[in-house]
CSV table of C-alpha atoms in Angstrom, one decimal:
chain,number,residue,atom,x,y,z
D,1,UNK,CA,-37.1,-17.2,41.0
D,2,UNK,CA,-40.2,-14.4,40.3
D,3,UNK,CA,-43.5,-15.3,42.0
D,4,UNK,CA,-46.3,-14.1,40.6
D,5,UNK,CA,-49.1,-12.7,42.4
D,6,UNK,CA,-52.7,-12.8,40.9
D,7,UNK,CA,-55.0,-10.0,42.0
D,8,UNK,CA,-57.8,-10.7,43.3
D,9,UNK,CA,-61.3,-10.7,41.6
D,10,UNK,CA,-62.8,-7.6,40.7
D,11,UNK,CA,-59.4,-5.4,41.8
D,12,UNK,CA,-59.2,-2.9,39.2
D,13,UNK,CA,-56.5,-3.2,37.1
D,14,UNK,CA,-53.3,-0.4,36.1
D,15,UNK,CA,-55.3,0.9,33.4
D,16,UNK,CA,-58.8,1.4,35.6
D,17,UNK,CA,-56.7,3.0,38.5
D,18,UNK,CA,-55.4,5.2,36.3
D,19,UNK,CA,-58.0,6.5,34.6
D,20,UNK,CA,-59.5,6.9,38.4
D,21,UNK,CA,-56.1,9.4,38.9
D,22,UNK,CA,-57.3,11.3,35.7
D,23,UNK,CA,-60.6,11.6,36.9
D,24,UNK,CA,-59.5,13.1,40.0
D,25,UNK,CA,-57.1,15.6,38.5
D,26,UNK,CA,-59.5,16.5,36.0
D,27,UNK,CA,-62.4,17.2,38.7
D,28,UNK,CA,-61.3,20.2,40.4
D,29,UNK,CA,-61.1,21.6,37.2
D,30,UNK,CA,-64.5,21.3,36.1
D,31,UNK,CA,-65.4,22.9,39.4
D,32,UNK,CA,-63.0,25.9,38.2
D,33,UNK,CA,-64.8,26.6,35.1
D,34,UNK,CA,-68.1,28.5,36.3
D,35,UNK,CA,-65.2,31.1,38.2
D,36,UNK,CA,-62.9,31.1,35.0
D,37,UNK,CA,-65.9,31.6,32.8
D,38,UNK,CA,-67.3,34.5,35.0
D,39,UNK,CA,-64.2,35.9,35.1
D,40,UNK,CA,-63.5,35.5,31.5
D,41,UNK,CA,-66.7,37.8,30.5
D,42,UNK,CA,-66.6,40.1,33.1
D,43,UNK,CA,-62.8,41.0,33.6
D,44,UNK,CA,-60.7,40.0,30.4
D,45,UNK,CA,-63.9,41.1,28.0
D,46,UNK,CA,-63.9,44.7,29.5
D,47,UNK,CA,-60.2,44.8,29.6
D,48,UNK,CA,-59.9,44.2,26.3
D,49,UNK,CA,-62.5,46.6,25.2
D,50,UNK,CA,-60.5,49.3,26.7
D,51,UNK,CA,-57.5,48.7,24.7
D,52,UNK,CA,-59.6,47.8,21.7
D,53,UNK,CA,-61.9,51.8,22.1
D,54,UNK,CA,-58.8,53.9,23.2
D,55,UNK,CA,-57.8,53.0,19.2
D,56,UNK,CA,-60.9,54.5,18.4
D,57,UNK,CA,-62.7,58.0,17.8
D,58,UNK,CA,-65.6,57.0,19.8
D,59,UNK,CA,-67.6,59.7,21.7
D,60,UNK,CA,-70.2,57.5,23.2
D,61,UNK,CA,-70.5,53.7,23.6
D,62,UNK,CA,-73.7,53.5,21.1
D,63,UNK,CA,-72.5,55.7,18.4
D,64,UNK,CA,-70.7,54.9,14.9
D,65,UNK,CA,-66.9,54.9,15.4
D,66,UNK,CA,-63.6,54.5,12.9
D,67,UNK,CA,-60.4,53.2,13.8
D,68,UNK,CA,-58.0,55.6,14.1
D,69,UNK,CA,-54.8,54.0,15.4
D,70,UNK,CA,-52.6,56.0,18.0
D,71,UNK,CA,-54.3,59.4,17.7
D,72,UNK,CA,-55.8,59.7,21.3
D,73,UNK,CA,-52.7,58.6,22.3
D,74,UNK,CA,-50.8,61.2,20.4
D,75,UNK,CA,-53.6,63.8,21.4
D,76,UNK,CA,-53.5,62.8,25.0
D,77,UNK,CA,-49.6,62.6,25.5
D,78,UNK,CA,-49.6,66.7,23.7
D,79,UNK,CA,-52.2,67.9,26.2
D,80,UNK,CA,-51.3,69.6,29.3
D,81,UNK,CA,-54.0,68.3,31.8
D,82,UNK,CA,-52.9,65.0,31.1
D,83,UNK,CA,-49.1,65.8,32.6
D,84,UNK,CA,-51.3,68.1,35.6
D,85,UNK,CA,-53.2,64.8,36.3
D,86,UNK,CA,-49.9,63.0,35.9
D,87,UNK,CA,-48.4,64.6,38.0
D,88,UNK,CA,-51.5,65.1,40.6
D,89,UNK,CA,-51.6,61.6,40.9
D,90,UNK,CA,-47.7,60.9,41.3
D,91,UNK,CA,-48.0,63.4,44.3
D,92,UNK,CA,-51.0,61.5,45.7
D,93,UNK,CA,-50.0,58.4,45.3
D,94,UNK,CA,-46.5,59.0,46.7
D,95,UNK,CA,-47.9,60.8,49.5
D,96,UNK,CA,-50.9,58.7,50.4
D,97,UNK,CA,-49.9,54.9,50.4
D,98,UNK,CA,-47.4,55.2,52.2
D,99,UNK,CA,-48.2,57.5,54.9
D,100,UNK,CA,-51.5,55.1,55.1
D,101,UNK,CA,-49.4,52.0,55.3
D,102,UNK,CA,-47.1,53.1,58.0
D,103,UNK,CA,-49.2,54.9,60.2
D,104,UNK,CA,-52.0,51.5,59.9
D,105,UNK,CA,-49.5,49.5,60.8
D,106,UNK,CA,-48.5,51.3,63.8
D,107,UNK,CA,-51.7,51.8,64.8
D,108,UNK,CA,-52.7,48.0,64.5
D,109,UNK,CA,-49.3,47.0,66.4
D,110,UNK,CA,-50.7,49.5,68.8
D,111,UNK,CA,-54.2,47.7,68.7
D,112,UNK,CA,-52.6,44.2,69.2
D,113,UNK,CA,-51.1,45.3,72.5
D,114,UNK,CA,-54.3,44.8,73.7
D,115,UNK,CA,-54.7,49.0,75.2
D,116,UNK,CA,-57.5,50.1,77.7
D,117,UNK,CA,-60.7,50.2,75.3
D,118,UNK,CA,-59.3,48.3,72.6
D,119,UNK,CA,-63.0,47.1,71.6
D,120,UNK,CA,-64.2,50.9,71.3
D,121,UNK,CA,-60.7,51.8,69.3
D,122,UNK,CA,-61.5,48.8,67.0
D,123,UNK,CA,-65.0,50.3,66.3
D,124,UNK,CA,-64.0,54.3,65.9
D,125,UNK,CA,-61.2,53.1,63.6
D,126,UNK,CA,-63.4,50.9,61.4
D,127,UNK,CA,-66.2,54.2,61.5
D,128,UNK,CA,-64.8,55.8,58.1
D,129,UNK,CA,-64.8,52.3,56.8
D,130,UNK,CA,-68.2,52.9,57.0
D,131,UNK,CA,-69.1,55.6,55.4
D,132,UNK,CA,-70.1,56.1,51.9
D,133,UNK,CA,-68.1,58.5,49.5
D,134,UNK,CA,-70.5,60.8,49.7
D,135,UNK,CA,-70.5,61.2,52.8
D,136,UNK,CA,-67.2,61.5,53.2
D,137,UNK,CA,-67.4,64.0,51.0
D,138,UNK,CA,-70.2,66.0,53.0
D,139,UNK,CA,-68.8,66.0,56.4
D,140,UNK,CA,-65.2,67.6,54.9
D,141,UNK,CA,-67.3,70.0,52.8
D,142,UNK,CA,-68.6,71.6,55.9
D,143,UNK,CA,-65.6,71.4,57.8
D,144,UNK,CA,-63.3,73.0,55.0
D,145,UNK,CA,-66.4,75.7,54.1
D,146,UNK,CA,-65.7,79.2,54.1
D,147,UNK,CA,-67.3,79.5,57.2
D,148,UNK,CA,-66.6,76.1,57.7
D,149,UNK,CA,-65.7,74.5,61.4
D,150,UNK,CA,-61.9,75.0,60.2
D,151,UNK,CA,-61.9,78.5,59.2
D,152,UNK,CA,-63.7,79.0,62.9
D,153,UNK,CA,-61.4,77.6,64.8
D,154,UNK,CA,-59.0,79.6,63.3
D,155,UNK,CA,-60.5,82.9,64.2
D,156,UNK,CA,-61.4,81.9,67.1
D,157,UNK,CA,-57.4,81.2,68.1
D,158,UNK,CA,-56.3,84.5,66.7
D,159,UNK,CA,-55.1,83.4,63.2
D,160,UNK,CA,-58.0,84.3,60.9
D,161,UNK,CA,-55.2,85.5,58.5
D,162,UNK,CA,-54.9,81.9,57.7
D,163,UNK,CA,-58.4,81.2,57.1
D,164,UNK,CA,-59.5,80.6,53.0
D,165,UNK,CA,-61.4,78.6,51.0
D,166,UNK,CA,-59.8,75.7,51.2
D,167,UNK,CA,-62.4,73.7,48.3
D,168,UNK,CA,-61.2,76.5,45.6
D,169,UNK,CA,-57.4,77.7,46.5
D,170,UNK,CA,-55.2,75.7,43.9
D,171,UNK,CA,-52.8,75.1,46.6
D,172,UNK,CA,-55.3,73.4,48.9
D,173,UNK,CA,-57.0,71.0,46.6
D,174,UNK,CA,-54.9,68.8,46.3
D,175,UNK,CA,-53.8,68.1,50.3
D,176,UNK,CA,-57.8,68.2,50.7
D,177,UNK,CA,-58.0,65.5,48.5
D,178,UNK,CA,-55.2,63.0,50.2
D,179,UNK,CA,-56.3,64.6,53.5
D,180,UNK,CA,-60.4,62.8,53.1
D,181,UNK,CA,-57.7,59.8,51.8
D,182,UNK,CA,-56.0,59.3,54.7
D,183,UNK,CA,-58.3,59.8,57.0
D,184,UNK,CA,-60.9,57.1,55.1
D,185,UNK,CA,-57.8,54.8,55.1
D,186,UNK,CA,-55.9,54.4,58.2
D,187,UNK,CA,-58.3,53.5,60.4
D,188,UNK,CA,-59.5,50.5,58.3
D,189,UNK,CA,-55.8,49.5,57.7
D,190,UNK,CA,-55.2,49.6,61.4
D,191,UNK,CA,-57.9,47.0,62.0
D,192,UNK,CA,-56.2,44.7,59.3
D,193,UNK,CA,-53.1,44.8,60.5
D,194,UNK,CA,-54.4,44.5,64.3
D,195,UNK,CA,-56.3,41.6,63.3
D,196,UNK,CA,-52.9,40.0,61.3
D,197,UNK,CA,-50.6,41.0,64.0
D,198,UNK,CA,-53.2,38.3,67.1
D,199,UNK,CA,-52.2,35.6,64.6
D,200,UNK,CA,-48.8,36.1,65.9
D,201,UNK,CA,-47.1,33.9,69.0
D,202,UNK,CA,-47.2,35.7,71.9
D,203,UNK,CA,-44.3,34.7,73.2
D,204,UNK,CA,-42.1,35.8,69.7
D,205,UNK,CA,-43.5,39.2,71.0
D,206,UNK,CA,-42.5,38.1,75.0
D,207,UNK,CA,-38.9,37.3,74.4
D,208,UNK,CA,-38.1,40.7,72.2
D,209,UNK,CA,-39.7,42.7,75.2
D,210,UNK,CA,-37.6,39.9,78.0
D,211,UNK,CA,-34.0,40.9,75.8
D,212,UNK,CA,-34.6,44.6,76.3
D,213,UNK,CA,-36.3,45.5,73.4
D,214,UNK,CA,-38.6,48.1,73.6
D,215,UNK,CA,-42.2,49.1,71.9
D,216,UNK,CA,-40.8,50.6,68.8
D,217,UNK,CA,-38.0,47.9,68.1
D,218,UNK,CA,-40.8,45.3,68.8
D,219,UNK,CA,-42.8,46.7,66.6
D,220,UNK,CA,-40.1,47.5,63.4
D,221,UNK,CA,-37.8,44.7,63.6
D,222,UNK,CA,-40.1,41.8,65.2
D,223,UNK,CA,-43.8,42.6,64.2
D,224,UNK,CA,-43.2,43.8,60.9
D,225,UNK,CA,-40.6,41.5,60.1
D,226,UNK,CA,-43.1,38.5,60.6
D,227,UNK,CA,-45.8,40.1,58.7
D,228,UNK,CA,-44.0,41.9,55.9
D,229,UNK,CA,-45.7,39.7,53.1
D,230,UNK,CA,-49.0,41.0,54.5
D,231,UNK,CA,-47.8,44.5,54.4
D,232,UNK,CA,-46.6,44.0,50.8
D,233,UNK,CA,-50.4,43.0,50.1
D,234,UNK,CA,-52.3,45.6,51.7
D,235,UNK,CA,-49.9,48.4,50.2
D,236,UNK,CA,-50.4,46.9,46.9
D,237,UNK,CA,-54.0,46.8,47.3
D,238,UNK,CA,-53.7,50.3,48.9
D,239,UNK,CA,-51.8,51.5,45.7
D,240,UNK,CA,-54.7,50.0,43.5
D,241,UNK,CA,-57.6,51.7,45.5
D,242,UNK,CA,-55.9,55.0,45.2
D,243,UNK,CA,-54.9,54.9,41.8
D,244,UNK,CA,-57.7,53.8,40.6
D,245,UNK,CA,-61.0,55.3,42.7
D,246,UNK,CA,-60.1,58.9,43.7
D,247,UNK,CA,-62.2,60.3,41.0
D,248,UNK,CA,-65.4,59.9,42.9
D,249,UNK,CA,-63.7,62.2,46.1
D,250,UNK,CA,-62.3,64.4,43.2
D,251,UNK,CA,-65.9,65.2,41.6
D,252,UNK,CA,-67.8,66.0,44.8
D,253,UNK,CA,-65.3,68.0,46.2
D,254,UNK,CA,-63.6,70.3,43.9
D,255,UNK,CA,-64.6,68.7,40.1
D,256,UNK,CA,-60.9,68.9,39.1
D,257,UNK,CA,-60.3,72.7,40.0
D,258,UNK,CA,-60.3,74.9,40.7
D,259,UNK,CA,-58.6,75.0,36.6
D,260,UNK,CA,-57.0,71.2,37.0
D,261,UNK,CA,-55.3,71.6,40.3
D,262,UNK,CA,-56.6,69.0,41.5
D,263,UNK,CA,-57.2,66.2,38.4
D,264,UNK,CA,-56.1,63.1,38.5
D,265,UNK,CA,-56.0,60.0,36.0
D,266,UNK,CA,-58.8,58.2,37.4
D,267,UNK,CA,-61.1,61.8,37.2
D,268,UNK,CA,-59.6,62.7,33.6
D,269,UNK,CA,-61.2,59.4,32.3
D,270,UNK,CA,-64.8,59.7,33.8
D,271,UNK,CA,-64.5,63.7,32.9
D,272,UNK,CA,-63.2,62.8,29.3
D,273,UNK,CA,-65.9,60.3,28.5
D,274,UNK,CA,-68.8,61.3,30.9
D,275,UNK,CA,-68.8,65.4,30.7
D,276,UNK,CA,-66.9,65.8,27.2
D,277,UNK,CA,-68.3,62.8,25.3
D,278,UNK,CA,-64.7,61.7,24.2
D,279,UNK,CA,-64.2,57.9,24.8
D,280,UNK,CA,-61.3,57.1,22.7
D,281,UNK,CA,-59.0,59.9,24.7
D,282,UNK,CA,-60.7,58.2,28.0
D,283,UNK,CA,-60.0,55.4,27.4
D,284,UNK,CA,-56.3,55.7,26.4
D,285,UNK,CA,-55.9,57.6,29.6
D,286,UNK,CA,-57.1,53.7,31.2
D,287,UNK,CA,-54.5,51.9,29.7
D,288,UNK,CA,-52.4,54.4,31.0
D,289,UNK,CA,-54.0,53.8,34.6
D,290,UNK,CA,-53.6,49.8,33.7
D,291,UNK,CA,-50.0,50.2,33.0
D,292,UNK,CA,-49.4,52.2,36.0
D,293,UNK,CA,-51.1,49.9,38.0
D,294,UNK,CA,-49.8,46.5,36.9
D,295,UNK,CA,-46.1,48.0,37.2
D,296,UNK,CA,-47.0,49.7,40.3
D,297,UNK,CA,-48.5,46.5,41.9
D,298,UNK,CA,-45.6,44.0,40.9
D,299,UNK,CA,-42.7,47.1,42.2
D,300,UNK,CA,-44.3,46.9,45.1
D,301,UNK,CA,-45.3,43.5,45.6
D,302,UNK,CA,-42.0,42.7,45.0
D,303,UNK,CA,-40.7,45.2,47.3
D,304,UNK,CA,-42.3,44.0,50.7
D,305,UNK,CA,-42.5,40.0,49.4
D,306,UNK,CA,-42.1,37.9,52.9
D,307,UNK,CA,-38.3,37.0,53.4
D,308,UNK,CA,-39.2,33.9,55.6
């Protein structure tokens, strides 16, 4: 036998409670939309218009242009400065992530042990965060000066023969470059991982120390292990920032030279359309940088994804 069960008055019925669910699936969307829009105009537009230019003989944004297919590509991939800025870049990239990465890390692990003056180490660490590129670019400029604090201390200690201009020796630039890099970097990266690394339980930590492990096993096989998908992040992000915004360290210190010993992708395309009014060929050098740094980011994303 079925019994019926009559709802009561004014219960809504299937077809009012769902249209309730709707309505609730539908309303975090709506909130989405001012974000999606924004980034809509202000990310996808200008990434398009890159791809859309760099097929372009354009010299500046306002004047008349023509379609001209693959040329800048063809032009770009045939000139010389664009393998030296290749290649500038491989060598700084390679160099300078993940030096950074390993040596923040180590230093944050080194911060989460909690060390006399940890306060004051947080603070002189985060100091170059500080700083403004300019600046940054100042304080090495005197340093590395031909009578610079560098070249002092060298004659001072008896090796003078080693002193030179470190800002225009084409076998300097470069290092000078990463070197202002790295020192920007590591201290900031430090902080983050420090700050990751408290989230951890103390006593994970604990036991690996009570079953005879020591600092540096702690550290490699415990630490990181937990906090490998942060790792992943911050050296993708790190990638990113380096691929993408050494130009501005490039142009106050050593504008590319001396010759193009020290040019790399992201100075070739502000020198290309800013100093030589040619922003089709700058802009095919940026969808190379996109490429690089959309296969870049996913290698290493990838790479250092959380196992747990």
């Amino acid at each position: 036998m079925t019994t019926l069960v009559q709802a009561p008055p004014g219960a809504p019925g299937p077809a009012r409670r769902a249209e309730r669910r709707s309505r609730h699936r539908d309303t975090p969307m709506i909130f989405a939309m001012p974000a999606f829009l924004w980034y809509l105009v202000f990310l996808v537009g200008p990434l398009a218009s890159v791809f859309v230019v760099s097929l372009t003989n354009a010299t500046t944004l306002i004047a008349p242009r023509e379609f001209v297919g693959l040329e800048n590509f063809r032009t770009m991939f045939g000139d010389d400065v664009f393998w030296m800025a290749v290649r500038n870049t491989a060598v700084q990239v390679g160099v300078v992530v993940p030096v950074m990465v390993v040596l923040g890390f180590m230093l944050g692990y080194y911060l989460f042990l909690r060390p006399p003056l940890a306060g004051l180490l947080r603070i002189l660490f985060f100091t170059s965060a500080l700083l403004s590129v300019a600046t940054k670019a100042m304080v090495f400029y005197a340093i590395l000066a031909p009578d610079g604090l560098v070249n002092q201390g060298l004659e001072t200690i008896g090796l003078e023969t080693l002193a030179r201009n470190w800002l225009a020796d084409p076998a300097t630039t470069l290092p000078v470059i990463m070197a202002v890099d790295l020192w920007s970097g590591v201290g900031f990266l430090a902080v983050l991982f420090g700050a990751q690394l408290t989230a951890l339980p103390a006593d994970v930590i604990e036991a690996s120390r009570i079953d005879g492990c020591g600092h540096w096993r702690s550290m490699w096989h415990v630490a990181y292990g937990m906090i490998r998908g942060f790792v992943g992040i911050v050296a993708m992000l790190q990638y990113l920032w380096t691929l993408f915004l050494s130009a501005a360290t490039v142009l106050l210190l050593t504008s590319g030279g001396p010759g193009t010993s020290s040019v790399t992708l992201s100075y070739l395309v502000y020198s290309k359309a800013f100093q030589q009014s040619d922003i089709g060929y700058s802009q095919a050098v940026g969808v190379v940088l996109f490429v690089l740094g959309l296969a870049g980011a996913v290698a290493i994303r990838s790479a250092l994804r959380s196992r747990v």
